[in-house]
């Protein structure tokens, strides 16, 4: 099969499109919110339940995507970035609560 349909069904192209979509979603929506949360806890403010749920969903989605796409390096890098941010945010939030 040749042409646009064959190109659209190409597994490598589909993987690339999915990876790009996940990366764009993370960079445009999830990362800015995570950085806002990091600033928030850095200023001593508590996290809301919505913030915590948002980040748990973000991590779960990236973990599932990594598994689905057989540990694709780009998706795993996004997952590691999100996990590191989550750890930093939760550590600061815990420190704020114990003060």
PDB file of C-alpha atoms in Angstrom:
ATOM      1  CA  UNK A   1       0.000   0.000   0.000  1.00  0.00           C
ATOM      2  CA  UNK A   2       1.331   3.445  -0.909  1.00  0.00           C
ATOM      3  CA  UNK A   3       0.176   6.993  -0.391  1.00  0.00           C
ATOM      4  CA  UNK A   4      -1.274   8.938   2.534  1.00  0.00           C
ATOM      5  CA  UNK A   5      -3.114   5.953   4.028  1.00  0.00           C
ATOM      6  CA  UNK A   6       0.015   3.814   4.131  1.00  0.00           C
ATOM      7  CA  UNK A   7       1.924   6.717   5.654  1.00  0.00           C
ATOM      8  CA  UNK A   8      -0.796   7.247   8.271  1.00  0.00           C
ATOM      9  CA  UNK A   9      -0.634   3.576   9.266  1.00  0.00           C
ATOM     10  CA  UNK A  10       3.166   3.429   9.482  1.00  0.00           C
ATOM     11  CA  UNK A  11       3.932   2.266  13.056  1.00  0.00           C
ATOM     12  CA  UNK A  12       7.029   4.443  13.358  1.00  0.00           C
ATOM     13  CA  UNK A  13       5.121   7.508  12.212  1.00  0.00           C
ATOM     14  CA  UNK A  14       2.260   6.728  14.606  1.00  0.00           C
ATOM     15  CA  UNK A  15       4.732   6.368  17.471  1.00  0.00           C
ATOM     16  CA  UNK A  16       6.389   9.644  16.545  1.00  0.00           C
ATOM     17  CA  UNK A  17       3.033  11.436  16.409  1.00  0.00           C
ATOM     18  CA  UNK A  18       1.957  10.001  19.764  1.00  0.00           C
ATOM     19  CA  UNK A  19       5.264  10.933  21.356  1.00  0.00           C
ATOM     20  CA  UNK A  20       5.057  14.458  19.955  1.00  0.00           C
ATOM     21  CA  UNK A  21       1.491  14.812  21.185  1.00  0.00           C
ATOM     22  CA  UNK A  22       2.401  13.667  24.702  1.00  0.00           C
ATOM     23  CA  UNK A  23       5.428  15.959  24.790  1.00  0.00           C
ATOM     24  CA  UNK A  24       3.379  18.942  23.610  1.00  0.00           C
ATOM     25  CA  UNK A  25       0.678  18.266  26.188  1.00  0.00           C
ATOM     26  CA  UNK A  26       3.281  18.024  28.928  1.00  0.00           C
ATOM     27  CA  UNK A  27       5.161  21.147  27.858  1.00  0.00           C
ATOM     28  CA  UNK A  28       2.098  23.325  27.244  1.00  0.00           C
ATOM     29  CA  UNK A  29      -0.225  22.310  30.059  1.00  0.00           C
ATOM     30  CA  UNK A  30       1.285  20.045  32.668  1.00  0.00           C
ATOM     31  CA  UNK A  31       4.788  21.493  33.055  1.00  0.00           C
ATOM     32  CA  UNK A  32       3.614  25.102  33.554  1.00  0.00           C
ATOM     33  CA  UNK A  33       1.147  23.966  36.207  1.00  0.00           C
ATOM     34  CA  UNK A  34       3.831  21.870  37.915  1.00  0.00           C
ATOM     35  CA  UNK A  35       6.212  24.834  37.933  1.00  0.00           C
ATOM     36  CA  UNK A  36       3.459  27.010  39.405  1.00  0.00           C
ATOM     37  CA  UNK A  37       2.955  24.382  42.097  1.00  0.00           C
ATOM     38  CA  UNK A  38       6.705  24.355  42.797  1.00  0.00           C
ATOM     39  CA  UNK A  39       6.661  28.146  43.217  1.00  0.00           C
ATOM     40  CA  UNK A  40       3.595  27.856  45.425  1.00  0.00           C
ATOM     41  CA  UNK A  41       5.165  25.382  47.842  1.00  0.00           C
ATOM     42  CA  UNK A  42       8.467  27.264  47.636  1.00  0.00           C
ATOM     43  CA  UNK A  43       6.601  30.283  48.991  1.00  0.00           C
ATOM     44  CA  UNK A  44       5.309  28.184  51.883  1.00  0.00           C
ATOM     45  CA  UNK A  45       1.784  27.729  50.556  1.00  0.00           C
ATOM     46  CA  UNK A  46       0.005  24.368  50.806  1.00  0.00           C
ATOM     47  CA  UNK A  47      -1.107  22.284  47.848  1.00  0.00           C
ATOM     48  CA  UNK A  48      -4.775  21.768  47.167  1.00  0.00           C
ATOM     49  CA  UNK A  49      -6.276  18.330  46.722  1.00  0.00           C
ATOM     50  CA  UNK A  50      -6.812  19.242  43.057  1.00  0.00           C
ATOM     51  CA  UNK A  51      -3.101  19.984  42.649  1.00  0.00           C
ATOM     52  CA  UNK A  52      -2.128  16.654  44.166  1.00  0.00           C
ATOM     53  CA  UNK A  53      -4.674  14.770  42.040  1.00  0.00           C
ATOM     54  CA  UNK A  54      -3.520  16.596  38.903  1.00  0.00           C
ATOM     55  CA  UNK A  55       0.058  15.550  39.445  1.00  0.00           C
ATOM     56  CA  UNK A  56      -0.844  11.974  40.327  1.00  0.00           C
ATOM     57  CA  UNK A  57      -2.827  11.778  37.067  1.00  0.00           C
ATOM     58  CA  UNK A  58       0.077  13.270  35.120  1.00  0.00           C
ATOM     59  CA  UNK A  59       2.504  10.694  36.490  1.00  0.00           C
ATOM     60  CA  UNK A  60       0.098   7.810  35.912  1.00  0.00           C
ATOM     61  CA  UNK A  61      -0.537   8.886  32.315  1.00  0.00           C
ATOM     62  CA  UNK A  62       3.165   9.149  31.535  1.00  0.00           C
ATOM     63  CA  UNK A  63       3.884   5.792  33.178  1.00  0.00           C
ATOM     64  CA  UNK A  64       1.130   4.142  31.124  1.00  0.00           C
ATOM     65  CA  UNK A  65       2.378   5.796  27.940  1.00  0.00           C
ATOM     66  CA  UNK A  66       5.896   4.584  28.638  1.00  0.00           C
ATOM     67  CA  UNK A  67       4.639   1.029  29.056  1.00  0.00           C
ATOM     68  CA  UNK A  68       2.342   1.263  26.041  1.00  0.00           C
ATOM     69  CA  UNK A  69       5.124   2.457  23.775  1.00  0.00           C
ATOM     70  CA  UNK A  70       7.626  -0.089  25.096  1.00  0.00           C
ATOM     71  CA  UNK A  71       9.683   2.279  27.190  1.00  0.00           C
ATOM     72  CA  UNK A  72      10.181   4.862  24.443  1.00  0.00           C
ATOM     73  CA  UNK A  73      13.164   7.019  25.531  1.00  0.00           C
ATOM     74  CA  UNK A  74      11.415  10.349  24.930  1.00  0.00           C
ATOM     75  CA  UNK A  75       8.360   9.352  26.936  1.00  0.00           C
ATOM     76  CA  UNK A  76      10.532   7.937  29.698  1.00  0.00           C
ATOM     77  CA  UNK A  77      12.431  11.246  29.800  1.00  0.00           C
ATOM     78  CA  UNK A  78       9.141  13.124  30.235  1.00  0.00           C
ATOM     79  CA  UNK A  79       8.142  10.692  32.975  1.00  0.00           C
ATOM     80  CA  UNK A  80      11.483  11.171  34.789  1.00  0.00           C
ATOM     81  CA  UNK A  81      11.136  14.958  34.520  1.00  0.00           C
ATOM     82  CA  UNK A  82       7.611  14.834  35.923  1.00  0.00           C
ATOM     83  CA  UNK A  83       8.668  12.427  38.682  1.00  0.00           C
ATOM     84  CA  UNK A  84      11.533  14.697  39.734  1.00  0.00           C
ATOM     85  CA  UNK A  85       9.230  17.726  39.830  1.00  0.00           C
ATOM     86  CA  UNK A  86       6.660  15.740  41.793  1.00  0.00           C
ATOM     87  CA  UNK A  87       9.311  14.680  44.317  1.00  0.00           C
ATOM     88  CA  UNK A  88      10.534  18.265  44.712  1.00  0.00           C
ATOM     89  CA  UNK A  89       7.004  19.616  45.078  1.00  0.00           C
ATOM     90  CA  UNK A  90       5.884  16.979  47.564  1.00  0.00           C
ATOM     91  CA  UNK A  91       9.078  17.342  49.627  1.00  0.00           C
ATOM     92  CA  UNK A  92       8.550  21.101  49.881  1.00  0.00           C
ATOM     93  CA  UNK A  93       4.839  20.648  50.630  1.00  0.00           C
ATOM     94  CA  UNK A  94       5.640  18.162  53.406  1.00  0.00           C
ATOM     95  CA  UNK A  95       8.237  20.539  54.864  1.00  0.00           C
ATOM     96  CA  UNK A  96       5.629  23.334  54.819  1.00  0.00           C
ATOM     97  CA  UNK A  97       3.119  21.170  56.671  1.00  0.00           C
ATOM     98  CA  UNK A  98       5.569  20.154  59.377  1.00  0.00           C
ATOM     99  CA  UNK A  99       6.530  23.741  60.226  1.00  0.00           C
TER     100      UNK A  99
END
